[in-house]
Amino acid sequence: MGEHFGVATFFVFCLLALSANAREFRITARPGSDITGELSKLFKEACQCVDKSTVLIPKGEFKLGEIEMMGPCKAPIIFVLQGTVRADGNVNGKDFWVAFRRITNFRLNGGGIFDGEGNASWRANNCHKTSLTQCKRLPISIRFDYITDGKVRDITSLDAKNFHINVIGAKNLTFEDIRIVAPEESPNTDGIHVGRSDGIKIINTNIKTGDDCISVGDGMKNLLVERVSCGPGHGISIGSLGLYGHEEDVTGVKVVNCTLRNTDNGVRIKTWPSAACSTTASGIHFENIILHNVSNPILIDQEYCPWNRCNKNKPSSIKLVDIKFKNIKGSSGNKDAVKLLCSKGFPCKNVEIGDIDITYNGKDGPATFQCSNVSPKLVGKQCPKACSSPVTKLPGH
């Protein structure tokens, strides 16, 4: 009977809040406090309200431990972060710090900062040097799992221990005006990783980090990346694909009107040789890309095998179809301006190269354009001349 009384009392509270036009669930702890428990309680309460509600973290700095905010909720949720939340140094807990899961009609905004406090933890991250099954996985800063009809706007992710933002199972989710910051030497700090989702937009976002600015995993459909500034970092990457069995196709990726500065790679697609699956990546379109001192500006790498963790003698079984690189201009940080290294087993199909103008002024120049197992369709100007250079191996291959 007590349980029924509690539910009824909370329902009345929500109705009173609505009648007073005050559907706000606000953190009341003082700055400097640990708000993990209070935030968990407030989110659960807001999630049970029958009309739209707001969860608010006000200005100030707060401590925040691992927290999972789980739907489904009875009505739309707005999560407003005005202050700064700081993670602790724990690297032995769950695989995430903050997780938003199974919420429909979700909004996150407010101009605040998620500070992952990764500096002390990066030396424990050896995943870029060893087998993924053996390395110590550090927590992802912010997870968005199975979010439907959501928008994340005007937030900052600072110094993530691992990925800054990870998206899986989402439908119609937009990221806009996001700021992502971590040192160039921070390992595995991908800016935004998306996979197994449909209808994701990443717009007007600034990413400076130690790994891929944006990385696209298997199962991604209908992704738009527009007006993104990337650098430092490892560029904008489709993949790597083919490391695991039961991966799903990637289709419909548009990367347009983006700028890359001082990155280790530009726009690239990477798949593993001796892949554990046979999937297809298709409808991938890079257009209107500006480069400033970008190494490997345009890259298809179907021999991706960092730290020799695969059988290079078996060609990649990932099929690449309908790929376009158009109007990509600027300066390269090395002579390998364009490398299209496709699979011997499944050569790339319907690759179009249009209006490429990439310069390189290094002493070992001039810039090169290499092709392997691909016959691209050429449109407009090509500088350097398409497929005119002998194929060389990438560093680390």
C-alpha positions as CSV (number, residue, x, y, z in Angstrom):
1,M,0.0,0.0,0.0
2,G,2.9,2.3,0.8
3,E,4.2,1.8,-2.8
4,H,0.9,2.8,-4.3
5,F,0.8,5.8,-2.0
6,G,4.3,6.9,-3.2
7,V,3.4,6.6,-6.9
8,A,0.2,8.5,-6.3
9,T,2.0,11.2,-4.4
10,F,4.6,11.6,-7.1
11,F,1.9,11.8,-9.8
12,V,0.2,14.6,-7.8
13,F,3.6,16.4,-7.5
14,C,4.0,16.3,-11.3
15,L,0.4,17.7,-11.8
16,L,1.1,20.4,-9.3
17,A,4.3,21.3,-11.1
18,L,2.4,21.5,-14.3
19,S,-0.3,23.6,-12.9
20,A,2.3,26.0,-11.5
21,N,4.1,26.0,-14.9
22,A,7.2,24.7,-13.1
23,R,8.3,21.5,-14.6
24,E,11.9,22.0,-13.6
25,F,14.0,19.4,-11.7
26,R,17.0,21.5,-10.5
27,I,20.2,20.4,-8.8
28,T,20.3,22.1,-5.4
29,A,23.7,21.0,-4.2
30,R,26.4,23.5,-3.6
31,P,29.2,23.9,-6.2
32,G,32.0,21.5,-5.4
33,S,29.6,18.8,-4.2
34,D,29.2,15.3,-5.7
35,I,25.8,15.4,-7.4
36,T,25.6,11.8,-8.7
37,G,22.9,10.7,-6.3
38,E,20.8,13.8,-6.5
39,L,21.0,13.9,-10.3
40,S,20.0,10.2,-10.6
41,K,17.0,10.8,-8.3
42,L,15.9,13.9,-10.2
43,F,16.2,12.3,-13.6
44,K,14.1,9.3,-12.5
45,E,11.4,11.7,-11.2
46,A,11.4,13.8,-14.4
47,C,11.2,10.7,-16.5
48,Q,8.0,9.7,-14.8
49,C,6.2,13.0,-15.4
50,V,3.4,12.9,-17.9
51,D,4.4,16.2,-19.6
52,K,7.6,17.7,-20.8
53,S,10.2,18.3,-18.0
54,T,13.6,19.9,-17.6
55,V,16.5,18.6,-15.5
56,L,18.9,21.5,-14.7
57,I,22.5,21.6,-13.5
58,P,23.1,25.3,-12.7
59,K,26.3,27.2,-13.2
60,G,29.2,26.2,-11.0
61,E,31.5,23.2,-10.9
62,F,30.3,19.8,-9.6
63,K,31.7,16.3,-9.1
64,L,29.9,13.6,-11.0
65,G,30.5,9.8,-10.8
66,E,29.3,7.1,-13.2
67,I,25.6,7.7,-14.0
68,E,23.1,6.0,-16.3
69,M,19.9,8.0,-17.2
70,M,17.6,5.4,-18.5
71,G,14.2,5.7,-20.3
72,P,11.8,5.1,-21.7
73,C,10.2,8.3,-20.2
74,K,6.6,9.2,-20.2
75,A,7.2,12.6,-21.9
76,P,9.9,14.6,-23.6
77,I,13.0,15.4,-21.4
78,I,15.2,18.5,-21.6
79,F,18.6,18.2,-19.9
80,V,20.2,21.5,-19.3
81,L,23.9,21.7,-18.3
82,Q,24.9,25.3,-17.5
83,G,27.8,24.5,-15.2
84,T,30.7,22.1,-15.3
85,V,30.6,18.4,-14.2
86,R,33.9,16.7,-13.5
87,A,34.6,13.0,-13.6
88,D,36.7,11.3,-10.9
89,G,39.9,9.4,-11.6
90,N,38.3,6.0,-11.6
91,V,39.4,3.8,-14.5
92,N,38.2,0.5,-13.1
93,G,34.4,0.9,-13.2
94,K,32.0,0.7,-16.1
95,D,32.7,1.5,-19.8
96,F,31.1,4.9,-19.6
97,W,31.0,8.0,-17.4
98,V,27.6,9.5,-18.4
99,A,25.0,7.5,-20.3
100,F,21.6,8.6,-21.8
101,R,19.7,5.5,-22.8
102,R,16.4,4.6,-24.5
103,I,14.9,8.1,-24.4
104,T,12.5,9.5,-27.0
105,N,12.2,13.3,-27.6
106,F,15.4,14.1,-25.8
107,R,17.2,17.5,-25.7
108,L,20.6,18.2,-24.1
109,N,21.9,21.8,-24.1
110,G,22.9,24.7,-21.9
111,G,26.5,25.7,-22.8
112,G,28.0,23.6,-20.0
113,I,31.1,21.3,-19.9
114,F,31.5,17.6,-19.4
115,D,35.1,17.4,-18.0
116,G,36.3,13.8,-18.3
117,E,39.6,14.5,-16.3
118,G,41.4,12.2,-18.7
119,N,44.9,13.5,-18.2
120,A,45.8,11.2,-15.4
121,S,44.3,8.2,-17.1
122,W,45.7,8.4,-20.7
123,R,48.9,6.6,-19.7
124,A,46.8,3.6,-18.7
125,N,45.2,3.4,-22.2
126,N,47.2,1.0,-24.3
127,C,44.5,0.1,-26.8
128,H,46.4,1.8,-29.6
129,K,49.3,-0.5,-29.0
130,T,47.9,-3.9,-28.4
131,S,45.0,-6.3,-29.1
132,L,41.6,-4.8,-28.3
133,T,40.8,-8.0,-26.3
134,Q,43.8,-7.4,-24.1
135,C,44.0,-3.7,-23.6
136,K,42.6,-1.8,-20.7
137,R,39.4,0.0,-21.8
138,L,38.8,3.4,-20.2
139,P,35.3,4.8,-19.8
140,I,33.7,6.7,-22.7
141,S,32.7,10.2,-21.5
142,I,29.1,10.4,-22.9
143,R,27.1,7.7,-24.4
144,F,23.8,8.1,-26.3
145,D,22.3,4.7,-26.7
146,Y,19.0,4.1,-28.5
147,I,17.9,7.8,-28.5
148,T,15.0,8.6,-30.8
149,D,14.2,12.1,-32.0
150,G,16.9,13.9,-30.1
151,K,19.1,17.0,-30.3
152,V,22.3,17.8,-28.5
153,R,23.4,21.4,-28.8
154,D,25.9,23.8,-27.3
155,I,27.9,21.6,-24.9
156,T,31.6,21.0,-24.5
157,S,33.4,17.6,-23.9
158,L,36.8,18.2,-22.4
159,D,39.6,15.7,-21.8
160,A,37.8,12.5,-22.2
161,K,39.5,9.4,-20.9
162,N,38.4,7.5,-24.0
163,F,35.9,8.5,-26.7
164,H,34.3,11.8,-26.0
165,I,30.9,10.9,-27.5
166,N,29.6,7.5,-28.5
167,V,26.3,6.9,-30.4
168,I,24.6,3.5,-31.0
169,G,21.1,2.5,-31.9
170,A,19.9,6.1,-32.4
171,K,17.3,7.4,-34.8
172,N,17.0,11.0,-35.9
173,L,19.6,12.5,-33.5
174,T,21.3,15.8,-34.2
175,F,24.5,17.3,-32.7
176,E,25.0,21.0,-33.3
177,D,27.4,23.6,-31.9
178,I,29.4,21.0,-30.0
179,R,32.9,21.7,-28.8
180,I,35.3,18.8,-28.2
181,V,38.8,19.4,-26.8
182,A,41.7,17.1,-25.8
183,P,45.4,17.3,-26.4
184,E,46.8,16.0,-29.7
185,E,48.7,13.3,-27.8
186,S,45.7,11.9,-25.9
187,P,45.1,8.3,-27.1
188,N,41.8,6.9,-28.4
189,T,40.0,10.1,-27.7
190,D,37.7,10.0,-30.8
191,G,35.5,13.0,-30.9
192,I,32.2,11.6,-32.0
193,H,31.8,7.9,-32.8
194,V,28.6,6.7,-34.5
195,G,27.4,3.3,-35.4
196,R,24.3,1.1,-36.0
197,S,22.1,4.3,-36.2
198,D,19.9,5.9,-38.7
199,G,19.5,9.7,-39.4
200,I,22.4,11.3,-37.5
201,K,23.5,14.9,-38.1
202,I,26.7,16.5,-36.9
203,I,26.6,20.2,-37.7
204,N,28.7,23.3,-37.0
205,T,31.0,21.5,-34.6
206,N,34.6,22.1,-33.5
207,I,36.7,19.1,-32.7
208,K,40.3,19.2,-31.4
209,T,41.5,15.8,-30.1
210,G,44.0,13.0,-30.2
211,D,42.2,10.5,-32.5
212,D,39.6,10.6,-35.2
213,C,37.5,13.8,-35.0
214,I,34.5,11.7,-36.3
215,S,34.6,8.0,-36.7
216,V,31.9,5.9,-38.3
217,G,31.3,2.3,-37.3
218,D,29.4,-0.5,-38.9
219,G,25.6,-0.3,-39.4
220,M,25.5,3.4,-39.9
221,K,22.8,4.7,-42.2
222,N,22.1,8.3,-43.4
223,L,24.8,10.3,-41.7
224,L,25.3,14.0,-42.4
225,V,28.5,15.7,-41.3
226,E,28.4,19.4,-42.2
227,R,30.5,22.5,-41.2
228,V,32.8,20.6,-38.9
229,S,36.2,21.9,-38.0
230,C,38.7,19.2,-37.2
231,G,42.2,19.5,-35.9
232,P,44.4,18.4,-34.4
233,G,43.2,14.8,-34.7
234,H,43.2,11.9,-37.1
235,G,40.6,13.3,-39.5
236,I,37.1,12.1,-40.4
237,S,37.0,8.3,-40.8
238,I,34.7,5.7,-42.1
239,G,35.8,2.6,-40.1
240,S,37.7,0.8,-39.3
241,L,35.4,-1.9,-40.7
242,G,35.8,-5.7,-40.7
243,L,37.5,-6.4,-37.4
244,Y,34.5,-8.2,-35.9
245,G,32.0,-10.8,-37.2
246,H,28.4,-9.9,-37.7
247,E,29.1,-6.3,-38.7
248,E,26.4,-4.5,-40.7
249,D,26.5,-2.5,-43.9
250,V,27.3,1.3,-43.9
251,T,25.2,3.4,-46.3
252,G,24.5,7.0,-47.0
253,V,27.3,9.1,-45.5
254,K,27.7,12.7,-46.5
255,V,30.7,14.8,-45.3
256,V,30.4,18.4,-46.7
257,N,31.7,21.9,-46.1
258,C,34.3,20.8,-43.5
259,T,37.7,22.1,-42.7
260,L,40.7,20.1,-41.4
261,R,43.8,21.6,-39.9
262,N,47.1,19.8,-39.0
263,T,45.5,16.4,-38.8
264,D,47.2,13.0,-39.3
265,N,44.6,12.1,-41.9
266,G,42.0,13.9,-43.9
267,V,38.9,12.1,-45.1
268,R,39.4,8.3,-45.2
269,I,37.8,4.9,-45.4
270,K,39.7,2.1,-43.6
271,T,38.9,-1.6,-43.6
272,W,40.8,-4.6,-42.2
273,P,42.5,-7.3,-44.3
274,S,41.5,-10.8,-43.2
275,A,38.2,-9.2,-42.3
276,A,35.9,-11.2,-39.9
277,C,32.8,-10.4,-42.1
278,S,31.8,-9.5,-45.6
279,T,29.8,-6.3,-45.6
280,T,29.4,-3.3,-47.9
281,A,30.0,0.4,-47.4
282,S,28.2,2.4,-50.1
283,G,27.0,5.9,-50.9
284,I,29.9,7.7,-49.2
285,H,30.3,11.3,-50.3
286,F,33.0,13.8,-49.4
287,E,32.6,17.3,-50.9
288,N,33.8,20.8,-50.3
289,I,36.6,20.0,-48.0
290,I,39.3,22.5,-47.1
291,L,42.7,21.2,-46.0
292,H,45.4,23.0,-44.0
293,N,48.6,21.0,-43.7
294,V,46.8,17.7,-43.6
295,S,48.7,14.4,-43.9
296,N,47.1,11.7,-46.1
297,P,44.3,14.1,-47.2
298,I,42.3,11.6,-49.2
299,L,42.7,8.0,-48.3
300,I,41.1,4.6,-48.9
301,D,43.0,2.1,-46.9
302,Q,41.8,-1.5,-47.3
303,E,45.1,-2.7,-45.8
304,Y,44.4,-1.1,-42.4
305,C,46.4,-3.2,-39.9
306,P,47.8,-1.2,-37.0
307,W,50.5,-2.9,-34.9
308,N,50.4,-5.9,-37.2
309,R,47.2,-7.4,-35.6
310,C,46.0,-9.2,-38.7
311,N,46.8,-11.5,-41.6
312,K,47.9,-9.0,-44.3
313,N,48.0,-11.8,-46.9
314,K,44.2,-12.2,-47.0
315,P,42.6,-9.2,-48.8
316,S,39.8,-7.3,-47.2
317,S,36.3,-8.7,-47.8
318,I,34.6,-5.3,-47.2
319,K,33.1,-4.0,-50.5
320,L,33.4,-0.3,-51.2
321,V,30.8,1.0,-53.7
322,D,29.7,4.4,-54.9
323,I,32.4,6.6,-53.3
324,K,32.8,10.3,-54.2
325,F,35.6,12.7,-53.4
326,K,34.7,16.2,-54.9
327,N,36.1,19.7,-54.6
328,I,38.8,18.9,-52.0
329,K,41.4,21.6,-51.9
330,G,44.3,22.8,-49.8
331,S,47.7,21.7,-48.5
332,S,49.1,18.3,-47.6
333,G,51.4,17.6,-44.7
334,N,53.1,14.8,-46.7
335,K,53.6,13.9,-50.3
336,D,50.8,11.2,-50.2
337,A,48.0,13.6,-51.3
338,V,45.7,10.9,-52.5
339,K,45.9,7.1,-51.9
340,L,43.2,4.8,-53.1
341,L,44.3,1.4,-51.8
342,C,41.4,-0.9,-52.5
343,S,41.1,-4.7,-51.9
344,K,42.6,-7.2,-54.3
345,G,39.7,-9.5,-53.5
346,F,37.0,-6.9,-53.9
347,P,38.2,-3.9,-55.9
348,C,36.4,-0.6,-55.2
349,K,33.4,0.1,-57.6
350,N,32.0,3.4,-58.8
351,V,34.6,5.7,-57.3
352,E,34.4,9.3,-58.5
353,I,37.1,11.9,-58.1
354,G,36.2,15.4,-59.0
355,D,38.1,18.8,-58.8
356,I,41.0,17.8,-56.5
357,D,43.6,20.5,-55.9
358,I,46.1,19.5,-53.2
359,T,49.6,21.1,-52.9
360,Y,52.7,19.9,-51.1
361,N,55.9,21.9,-50.7
362,G,58.1,19.4,-48.8
363,K,61.6,18.6,-50.0
364,D,60.6,15.0,-50.9
365,G,57.7,16.3,-53.1
366,P,55.9,16.7,-55.4
367,A,52.5,15.4,-54.2
368,T,51.4,12.0,-55.4
369,F,48.1,10.3,-56.4
370,Q,48.2,6.5,-56.0
371,C,45.6,4.0,-57.1
372,S,45.5,0.2,-56.4
373,N,42.6,-2.1,-57.5
374,V,40.4,0.8,-58.5
375,S,39.6,2.7,-61.8
376,P,38.1,6.0,-60.6
377,K,35.8,8.1,-62.8
378,L,37.5,11.5,-63.2
379,V,35.6,14.8,-63.3
380,G,37.1,18.3,-63.6
381,K,40.6,19.1,-62.5
382,Q,43.0,16.7,-60.7
383,C,46.1,18.0,-59.0
384,P,48.1,15.9,-58.6
385,K,47.4,13.9,-61.7
386,A,45.1,11.0,-60.9
387,C,46.6,7.5,-60.5
388,S,50.0,8.8,-61.8
389,S,52.3,7.6,-59.0
390,P,53.6,4.2,-58.0
391,V,51.9,2.6,-55.0
392,T,53.8,2.8,-51.7
393,K,52.9,1.3,-48.3
394,L,51.5,3.5,-45.6
395,P,53.6,3.9,-42.5
396,G,52.8,1.1,-40.0
397,H,51.6,-1.3,-42.6
